[in-house]
Tab-separated table of C-alpha atoms in Angstrom:
chain	number	residue	atom	x	y	z
A	1	MET	CA	-137.283	-78.181	-80.501
A	2	SER	CA	-140.634	-77.761	-82.255
A	3	ASN	CA	-143.540	-75.694	-80.988
A	4	ASP	CA	-146.150	-76.986	-78.585
A	5	TYR	CA	-149.004	-78.047	-80.881
A	6	THR	CA	-151.063	-79.878	-78.268
A	7	GLY	CA	-153.607	-77.074	-78.031
A	8	ILE	CA	-154.696	-77.679	-81.632
A	9	ARG	CA	-156.725	-80.659	-80.455
A	10	ARG	CA	-158.625	-78.340	-78.118
A	11	ILE	CA	-159.865	-76.085	-80.928
A	12	THR	CA	-163.612	-76.718	-80.743
A	13	ASP	CA	-164.172	-76.380	-84.498
A	14	LYS	CA	-162.736	-79.698	-85.683
A	15	THR	CA	-162.626	-78.521	-89.301
A	16	ALA	CA	-160.472	-75.569	-88.189
A	17	SER	CA	-158.338	-77.915	-86.066
A	18	LYS	CA	-157.667	-80.185	-89.038
A	19	ARG	CA	-156.996	-77.188	-91.301
A	20	CYS	CA	-154.574	-75.717	-88.757
A	21	ALA	CA	-152.513	-78.921	-88.619
A	22	ASP	CA	-152.514	-79.182	-92.409
A	23	ARG	CA	-151.364	-75.577	-92.871
A	24	LEU	CA	-148.675	-75.936	-90.218
A	25	LEU	CA	-147.255	-78.892	-92.092
A	26	ALA	CA	-147.113	-76.726	-95.217
A	27	MET	CA	-145.472	-73.884	-93.289
A	28	ARG	CA	-142.866	-76.222	-91.826
A	29	ARG	CA	-141.905	-77.328	-95.335
A	30	THR	CA	-141.733	-73.750	-96.607
A	31	LEU	CA	-139.736	-72.494	-93.627
A	32	ALA	CA	-137.407	-75.511	-93.414
A	33	PRO	CA	-134.481	-73.802	-95.243
A	34	LEU	CA	-134.710	-70.873	-92.827
A	35	ARG	CA	-135.183	-72.966	-89.711
A	36	ARG	CA	-131.824	-74.674	-89.844
A	37	ARG	CA	-129.887	-74.061	-86.653
A	38	ASN	CA	-126.257	-73.073	-87.112
A	39	ASP	CA	-124.411	-72.904	-83.806
A	40	GLY	CA	-122.198	-70.206	-85.278
A	41	SER	CA	-124.878	-67.684	-86.194
A	42	LEU	CA	-127.909	-65.766	-84.938
A	43	LEU	CA	-131.200	-65.382	-86.822
A	44	LEU	CA	-132.507	-61.920	-85.953
A	45	ALA	CA	-135.882	-60.635	-87.171
A	46	THR	CA	-138.327	-57.753	-86.833
A	47	TRP	CA	-142.081	-58.002	-87.294
A	48	ASN	CA	-144.878	-55.509	-86.800
A	49	ILE	CA	-147.751	-57.842	-85.855
A	50	ARG	CA	-150.773	-55.704	-86.486
A	51	ASP	CA	-152.657	-54.603	-83.361
A	52	PHE	CA	-151.619	-57.642	-81.312
A	53	ASP	CA	-154.206	-58.227	-79.988
A	54	SER	CA	-156.828	-55.702	-78.871
A	55	ASN	CA	-159.389	-55.907	-81.687
A	56	LYS	CA	-160.039	-52.210	-81.137
A	57	PHE	CA	-160.665	-51.823	-84.862
A	58	GLY	CA	-163.308	-54.554	-84.881
A	59	TRP	CA	-161.737	-56.732	-87.592
A	60	GLY	CA	-161.012	-59.614	-85.232
A	61	PRO	CA	-160.637	-61.304	-82.943
A	62	ARG	CA	-157.749	-63.444	-84.085
A	63	LEU	CA	-158.799	-67.036	-84.653
A	64	PRO	CA	-157.204	-69.772	-82.498
A	65	GLU	CA	-155.361	-71.113	-85.540
A	66	SER	CA	-153.776	-67.714	-86.230
A	67	PHE	CA	-151.708	-67.892	-83.045
A	68	TYR	CA	-150.147	-71.134	-84.267
A	69	TYR	CA	-149.289	-69.601	-87.640
A	70	LEU	CA	-147.694	-66.565	-85.975
A	71	ALA	CA	-145.689	-68.810	-83.649
A	72	GLU	CA	-144.543	-70.995	-86.539
A	73	ILE	CA	-142.935	-68.030	-88.245
A	74	ILE	CA	-141.441	-66.561	-85.064
A	75	SER	CA	-139.928	-69.903	-84.060
A	76	SER	CA	-137.897	-69.860	-87.274
A	77	PHE	CA	-135.697	-67.204	-85.662
A	78	ASP	CA	-133.675	-66.841	-82.468
A	79	LEU	CA	-134.571	-63.273	-81.530
A	80	VAL	CA	-137.521	-61.259	-82.824
A	81	ALA	CA	-138.429	-57.615	-82.234
A	82	VAL	CA	-142.220	-57.275	-82.270
A	83	GLN	CA	-144.084	-54.000	-82.649
A	84	GLU	CA	-147.765	-53.190	-81.972
A	85	VAL	CA	-148.145	-55.402	-78.915
A	86	THR	CA	-151.122	-53.865	-77.115
A	87	ARG	CA	-151.993	-53.352	-73.449
A	88	ASP	CA	-153.317	-56.848	-72.706
A	89	LEU	CA	-150.331	-59.220	-72.495
A	90	ARG	CA	-152.409	-62.405	-72.466
A	91	PRO	CA	-152.241	-62.859	-76.272
A	92	LEU	CA	-148.440	-62.525	-76.126
A	93	GLU	CA	-148.306	-65.036	-73.293
A	94	LYS	CA	-150.484	-67.381	-75.348
A	95	LEU	CA	-147.988	-67.081	-78.188
A	96	LEU	CA	-145.141	-67.900	-75.789
A	97	ARG	CA	-146.932	-71.047	-74.586
A	98	ILE	CA	-147.053	-72.281	-78.177
A	99	LEU	CA	-143.379	-71.400	-78.703
A	100	GLY	CA	-142.507	-73.508	-75.670
A	101	PRO	CA	-140.408	-73.247	-72.493
A	102	ASP	CA	-137.196	-72.262	-74.262
A	103	TRP	CA	-138.717	-68.902	-75.206
A	104	ASP	CA	-139.044	-65.729	-73.154
A	105	PHE	CA	-139.904	-62.081	-73.767
A	106	ILE	CA	-139.067	-58.566	-72.580
A	107	ALA	CA	-141.660	-55.850	-73.195
A	108	THR	CA	-142.071	-52.143	-72.602
A	109	ASP	CA	-144.939	-50.560	-70.743
A	110	VAL	CA	-147.666	-49.165	-73.007
A	111	THR	CA	-147.002	-45.769	-74.546
A	112	GLU	CA	-149.796	-43.353	-73.693
A	113	GLY	CA	-151.018	-40.488	-75.864
A	114	THR	CA	-152.432	-40.244	-79.363
A	115	GLY	CA	-149.150	-40.986	-81.095
A	116	GLY	CA	-148.330	-43.885	-78.782
A	117	ASN	CA	-151.603	-45.666	-79.525
A	118	SER	CA	-151.323	-47.635	-76.228
A	119	GLU	CA	-148.741	-49.928	-77.822
A	120	ARG	CA	-145.874	-51.916	-76.379
A	121	MET	CA	-142.727	-53.150	-78.047
A	122	ALA	CA	-141.261	-56.518	-77.189
A	123	PHE	CA	-138.343	-58.842	-77.823
A	124	LEU	CA	-139.083	-62.565	-78.057
A	125	PHE	CA	-135.998	-64.745	-77.774
A	126	ASN	CA	-134.918	-68.360	-77.576
A	127	ARG	CA	-132.911	-68.704	-74.364
A	128	ASP	CA	-130.910	-71.591	-75.802
A	129	ARG	CA	-129.603	-69.249	-78.487
A	130	VAL	CA	-129.631	-65.776	-76.938
A	131	ARG	CA	-128.535	-64.366	-73.571
A	132	PHE	CA	-130.191	-61.319	-72.022
A	133	ARG	CA	-127.369	-59.177	-70.581
A	134	ARG	CA	-129.698	-57.691	-67.942
A	135	ILE	CA	-129.679	-54.160	-69.346
A	136	ALA	CA	-132.905	-52.714	-70.750
A	137	GLY	CA	-134.534	-49.327	-70.983
A	138	GLU	CA	-136.671	-47.011	-73.046
A	139	ILE	CA	-134.816	-44.161	-74.738
A	140	VAL	CA	-135.657	-40.675	-73.487
A	141	LEU	CA	-133.984	-37.805	-75.314
A	142	PRO	CA	-132.075	-35.259	-73.218
A	143	GLU	CA	-132.874	-31.567	-73.435
A	144	GLY	CA	-131.418	-30.111	-76.592
A	145	GLN	CA	-131.921	-33.306	-78.599
A	146	LEU	CA	-135.719	-33.350	-78.658
A	147	VAL	CA	-137.703	-34.072	-81.792
A	148	VAL	CA	-138.529	-30.800	-83.514
A	149	GLY	CA	-141.998	-29.637	-82.534
A	150	LEU	CA	-144.726	-29.141	-85.092
A	151	THR	CA	-145.945	-25.683	-85.911
A	152	GLY	CA	-148.680	-24.393	-88.146
A	153	GLU	CA	-150.913	-26.825	-90.008
A	154	GLY	CA	-150.446	-30.351	-88.705
A	155	ALA	CA	-149.327	-29.315	-85.234
A	156	GLU	CA	-150.810	-31.500	-82.516
A	157	ARG	CA	-150.400	-28.885	-79.771
A	158	SER	CA	-149.931	-25.176	-79.983
A	159	ASP	CA	-147.133	-25.203	-77.380
A	160	ASP	CA	-144.887	-27.886	-78.911
A	161	SER	CA	-141.333	-26.587	-78.668
A	162	GLY	CA	-139.863	-30.078	-78.623
A	163	LEU	CA	-141.111	-33.628	-78.333
A	164	GLN	CA	-140.108	-37.065	-77.185
A	165	PHE	CA	-140.744	-40.031	-79.452
A	166	ALA	CA	-144.395	-40.922	-80.060
A	167	ARG	CA	-143.470	-44.460	-78.960
A	168	SER	CA	-140.337	-44.698	-76.848
A	169	PRO	CA	-137.633	-46.817	-78.555
A	170	PHE	CA	-136.685	-49.886	-76.530
A	171	LEU	CA	-132.978	-50.653	-76.051
A	172	VAL	CA	-131.914	-54.053	-74.676
A	173	SER	CA	-128.491	-55.698	-74.433
A	174	PHE	CA	-128.113	-59.275	-75.676
A	175	ALA	CA	-125.363	-61.718	-76.539
A	176	SER	CA	-125.242	-64.735	-78.806
A	177	GLY	CA	-122.095	-66.810	-79.041
A	178	TRP	CA	-119.126	-64.438	-79.092
A	179	PHE	CA	-121.166	-61.462	-80.278
A	180	SER	CA	-122.490	-58.921	-77.746
A	181	PHE	CA	-124.767	-56.114	-78.894
A	182	SER	CA	-127.415	-53.588	-77.905
A	183	LEU	CA	-130.629	-53.967	-79.844
A	184	CYS	CA	-133.012	-51.041	-80.241
A	185	THR	CA	-136.500	-51.606	-81.589
A	186	VAL	CA	-138.706	-48.769	-82.798
A	187	HIS	CA	-142.117	-47.961	-84.153
A	188	ILE	CA	-141.548	-44.535	-85.647
A	189	TYR	CA	-144.353	-41.975	-85.848
A	190	PHE	CA	-146.058	-42.102	-89.252
A	191	GLY	CA	-148.045	-38.868	-89.316
A	192	ASP	CA	-148.631	-38.134	-92.977
A	193	GLU	CA	-147.074	-38.435	-96.413
A	194	SER	CA	-146.093	-34.764	-96.560
A	195	GLY	CA	-145.929	-31.593	-94.545
A	196	ALA	CA	-145.293	-31.106	-90.827
A	197	ARG	CA	-146.252	-34.647	-89.856
A	198	LEU	CA	-143.770	-36.140	-92.331
A	199	GLU	CA	-141.105	-33.811	-90.945
A	200	ARG	CA	-141.798	-35.162	-87.474
A	201	ARG	CA	-141.335	-38.732	-88.761
A	202	ILE	CA	-137.989	-37.808	-90.302
A	203	ALA	CA	-136.992	-35.980	-87.121
A	204	GLU	CA	-137.709	-39.043	-84.960
A	205	ILE	CA	-135.448	-41.217	-87.116
A	206	ASP	CA	-132.736	-38.559	-87.164
A	207	ARG	CA	-132.787	-37.978	-83.402
A	208	LEU	CA	-132.716	-41.684	-82.584
A	209	ALA	CA	-129.795	-42.400	-84.927
A	210	ALA	CA	-127.901	-39.361	-83.665
A	211	PHE	CA	-128.495	-40.325	-80.015
A	212	LEU	CA	-127.206	-43.878	-80.473
A	213	ALA	CA	-124.257	-42.772	-82.612
A	214	LYS	CA	-123.190	-40.231	-79.986
A	215	ARG	CA	-123.485	-42.802	-77.206
A	216	GLN	CA	-121.430	-45.339	-79.137
A	217	ASP	CA	-118.716	-42.846	-80.090
A	218	SER	CA	-118.431	-41.572	-76.509
A	219	ALA	CA	-118.125	-45.115	-75.163
A	220	SER	CA	-115.499	-45.959	-77.776
A	221	ARG	CA	-113.366	-42.967	-76.816
A	222	ALA	CA	-113.690	-43.866	-73.142
A	223	ALA	CA	-112.664	-47.453	-73.904
A	224	GLY	CA	-109.556	-46.263	-75.698
A	225	GLY	CA	-110.179	-46.771	-79.391
A	226	ALA	CA	-112.602	-46.702	-82.296
A	227	ALA	CA	-112.786	-50.515	-82.356
A	228	ALA	CA	-113.920	-50.651	-78.744
A	229	GLY	CA	-117.346	-49.915	-77.348
A	230	GLU	CA	-120.831	-51.307	-77.806
A	231	ASN	CA	-122.278	-52.712	-81.025
A	232	PHE	CA	-125.657	-51.207	-81.946
A	233	ILE	CA	-128.390	-52.674	-84.113
A	234	VAL	CA	-131.646	-50.786	-84.698
A	235	LEU	CA	-134.661	-52.531	-86.154
A	236	GLY	CA	-138.393	-52.213	-86.421
A	237	ASP	CA	-141.022	-50.187	-88.197
A	238	PHE	CA	-139.269	-47.005	-89.288
A	239	ASN	CA	-142.029	-46.057	-91.727
A	240	VAL	CA	-139.316	-45.568	-94.356
A	241	VAL	CA	-140.805	-44.505	-97.682
A	242	SER	CA	-138.062	-45.794	-100.000
A	243	PRO	CA	-134.292	-46.416	-99.990
A	244	GLU	CA	-133.689	-42.961	-101.516
A	245	HIS	CA	-136.184	-41.042	-99.386
A	246	ARG	CA	-135.231	-38.612	-96.616
A	247	THR	CA	-136.626	-41.077	-94.064
A	248	MET	CA	-133.842	-43.485	-95.030
A	249	GLN	CA	-131.226	-40.772	-95.344
A	250	ALA	CA	-131.943	-39.721	-91.748
A	251	LEU	CA	-130.843	-43.181	-90.593
A	252	ARG	CA	-127.849	-43.621	-92.861
A	253	LYS	CA	-126.295	-40.190	-92.286
A	254	HIS	CA	-125.370	-41.119	-88.711
A	255	GLY	CA	-123.355	-44.141	-89.772
A	256	PHE	CA	-125.988	-46.862	-89.642
A	257	GLU	CA	-125.748	-49.387	-92.448
A	258	VAL	CA	-128.429	-51.676	-93.847
A	259	PRO	CA	-126.920	-55.120	-94.595
A	260	ALA	CA	-126.719	-55.818	-98.327
A	261	PRO	CA	-129.087	-58.845	-98.351
A	262	ILE	CA	-131.983	-56.681	-97.093
A	263	ASP	CA	-130.952	-53.319	-98.543
A	264	GLY	CA	-133.942	-51.997	-100.477
A	265	ARG	CA	-131.603	-50.834	-103.216
A	266	ASN	CA	-130.819	-54.514	-103.857
A	267	ILE	CA	-134.493	-55.556	-103.691
A	268	PRO	CA	-136.196	-53.016	-105.973
A	269	ASP	CA	-139.453	-54.986	-106.192
A	270	ARG	CA	-139.936	-55.042	-102.419
A	271	GLU	CA	-143.561	-54.163	-101.651
A	272	HIS	CA	-142.772	-51.566	-98.968
A	273	PHE	CA	-139.751	-50.345	-97.016
A	274	TYR	CA	-141.301	-49.454	-93.648
A	275	ASP	CA	-139.358	-52.151	-91.797
A	276	GLN	CA	-135.603	-51.914	-91.502
A	277	ILE	CA	-132.626	-53.497	-89.752
A	278	ALA	CA	-129.519	-51.296	-89.583
A	279	THR	CA	-126.170	-51.740	-87.853
A	280	ARG	CA	-123.451	-49.540	-86.387
A	281	VAL	CA	-120.952	-52.106	-85.181
A	282	ARG	CA	-117.457	-51.697	-83.717
A	283	ASP	CA	-116.433	-55.369	-83.758
A	284	ASP	CA	-114.429	-55.936	-86.946
A	285	ARG	CA	-115.344	-59.629	-86.843
A	286	PHE	CA	-119.011	-58.743	-87.427
A	287	GLU	CA	-120.558	-60.322	-90.516
A	288	VAL	CA	-124.088	-60.556	-91.883
A	289	VAL	CA	-124.230	-63.909	-93.654
A	290	THR	CA	-127.581	-63.522	-95.399
A	291	GLY	CA	-131.082	-62.149	-94.895
A	292	GLY	CA	-134.498	-61.791	-96.434
A	293	ILE	CA	-138.236	-61.330	-96.074
A	294	VAL	CA	-140.832	-63.959	-95.164
A	295	ASN	CA	-144.186	-63.983	-96.953
A	296	PRO	CA	-146.665	-64.630	-94.108
A	297	TYR	CA	-149.357	-65.668	-96.606
A	298	ALA	CA	-147.405	-68.285	-98.526
A	299	ASP	CA	-149.322	-71.144	-96.882
A	300	VAL	CA	-152.092	-69.571	-94.783
A	301	PHE	CA	-154.985	-67.208	-95.485
A	302	ARG	CA	-154.269	-67.541	-99.193
A	303	ASP	CA	-156.488	-65.911	-101.796
A	304	GLU	CA	-157.960	-69.308	-102.629
A	305	ASP	CA	-159.030	-69.676	-98.987
A	306	LEU	CA	-161.440	-66.751	-99.205
A	307	ASP	CA	-164.616	-68.835	-99.072
A	308	ILE	CA	-163.384	-70.731	-95.994
A	309	TYR	CA	-163.052	-67.539	-93.981
A	310	ARG	CA	-165.845	-65.487	-95.537
A	311	PRO	CA	-168.188	-65.909	-92.527
A	312	HIS	CA	-165.612	-64.095	-90.387
A	313	PHE	CA	-165.576	-60.941	-92.524
A	314	GLU	CA	-169.007	-61.076	-94.186
A	315	SER	CA	-170.243	-58.066	-92.226
A	316	ARG	CA	-167.397	-55.977	-93.681
A	317	ILE	CA	-168.319	-56.623	-97.308
A	318	PRO	CA	-170.182	-53.614	-98.780
A	319	GLU	CA	-173.636	-54.317	-100.138
A	320	GLY	CA	-173.529	-55.173	-103.829
A	321	ALA	CA	-169.749	-55.693	-103.803
A	322	ASP	CA	-168.295	-57.470	-106.823
A	323	ALA	CA	-165.736	-60.291	-106.610
A	324	LYS	CA	-162.811	-57.865	-106.732
A	325	LYS	CA	-164.139	-55.907	-103.744
A	326	VAL	CA	-164.826	-59.085	-101.787
A	327	LEU	CA	-161.234	-60.204	-102.360
A	328	SER	CA	-159.963	-56.784	-101.295
A	329	THR	CA	-162.022	-56.984	-98.083
A	330	TYR	CA	-160.709	-60.476	-97.368
A	331	ARG	CA	-157.118	-59.328	-97.865
A	332	GLN	CA	-157.718	-56.498	-95.420
A	333	TRP	CA	-159.362	-58.793	-92.870
A	334	ARG	CA	-156.494	-61.286	-92.919
A	335	THR	CA	-154.002	-58.569	-91.922
A	336	TRP	CA	-155.677	-58.633	-88.493
A	337	GLN	CA	-155.112	-62.386	-88.387
A	338	MET	CA	-151.451	-62.249	-89.402
A	339	SER	CA	-150.185	-58.751	-90.208
A	340	ASP	CA	-149.948	-56.013	-92.815
A	341	HIS	CA	-146.152	-56.311	-92.502
A	342	SER	CA	-143.779	-59.117	-93.488
A	343	PRO	CA	-141.017	-60.352	-91.162
A	344	LEU	CA	-137.606	-58.990	-92.126
A	345	TRP	CA	-134.540	-60.943	-90.995
A	346	VAL	CA	-130.764	-61.278	-91.097
A	347	GLU	CA	-128.351	-64.026	-90.149
A	348	ILE	CA	-125.375	-62.750	-88.148
A	349	ALA	CA	-122.145	-64.695	-87.574
A	350	THR	CA	-121.517	-65.215	-83.843
A	351	ASP	CA	-118.681	-67.764	-83.674
A	352	PHE	CA	-115.372	-65.890	-83.522
A	353	ALA	CA	-113.384	-68.743	-81.979
A	354	ASP	CA	-111.056	-69.281	-84.953
A	355	LYS	CA	-110.319	-65.547	-85.226
A	356	TYR	CA	-109.477	-65.482	-81.538
A	357	LEU	CA	-107.296	-68.598	-81.534
A	358	GLU	CA	-105.364	-68.063	-84.780
A	359	PRO	CA	-103.113	-65.164	-83.613
A	360	ILE	CA	-102.418	-67.006	-80.352
A	361	ALA	CA	-101.433	-70.123	-82.308
A	362	ALA	CA	-99.247	-68.038	-84.623
A	363	GLY	CA	-97.668	-66.585	-81.492
């Protein structure tokens, strides 16, 4: 089922309305190979949609057409983890109206404090393709497993002996087809590129991976075998520096694996590695079929569209700026229309019927 495009006719700027329809047609052609629906698989994605949608940085607000472009990409998938949803849920609800009645969402409360940035995390999912298993919660570390506190230069408080996550990871149980899993989305503390604040970033990744690994292993032992127990997938903005960096090692060392199609070691020219999807799965039937990254600017807010949108960011252009600086300002402005991140996705096999029936038939 396609998105609800009827609101495009209500965009008061008729030039923008026409442009929106034209660009959506282009996006539908570009996304067509991804948008195929295979009853035997799940399309799972993660996307940090920049500051959605408070305009607290003053680069917005998002244009009416932008919501349609965001929805067009999201509707290509079955289940999407979204980071940087802000306090006001009306923009998210607007996005859901465009996605249509088959879609729903589950969101956290806002995370208070400097590190939390008043953000929410959310899962958007197509109810025809995904079942919510009615278990959801934010992860709170028990005593003894807290993130190492900062000391000396870079410390945020003088009395930090241990910390919770800057933004509480959100763990929700879903099922699609035969595959049941717990999905944990994160927006890991960034801090800095070195020093105590980098160590805190690494510590958050390490503590999360260790917490989930311990929970899975304990459940497997209780269920009577290593193959039993819950399947865990973590995804979101990990602020990973590179595939070889300690930020990535902190995730991998606890048994989480990045599927080959999106492993940064197999995509060396990837622009950045902040976003990750990693699995720690007990079901031996589990298979990642393929995966990739979507370029959100393939058909919208292109470089050649600069003059169209210039009135919206004119006030941000420094006086006397040359063409290169104007283009740089435009590219920055458009990240508050779409995002400064690209959607990362995998396709997971979910039809295990043959594997279930074959040993019975062989009887």
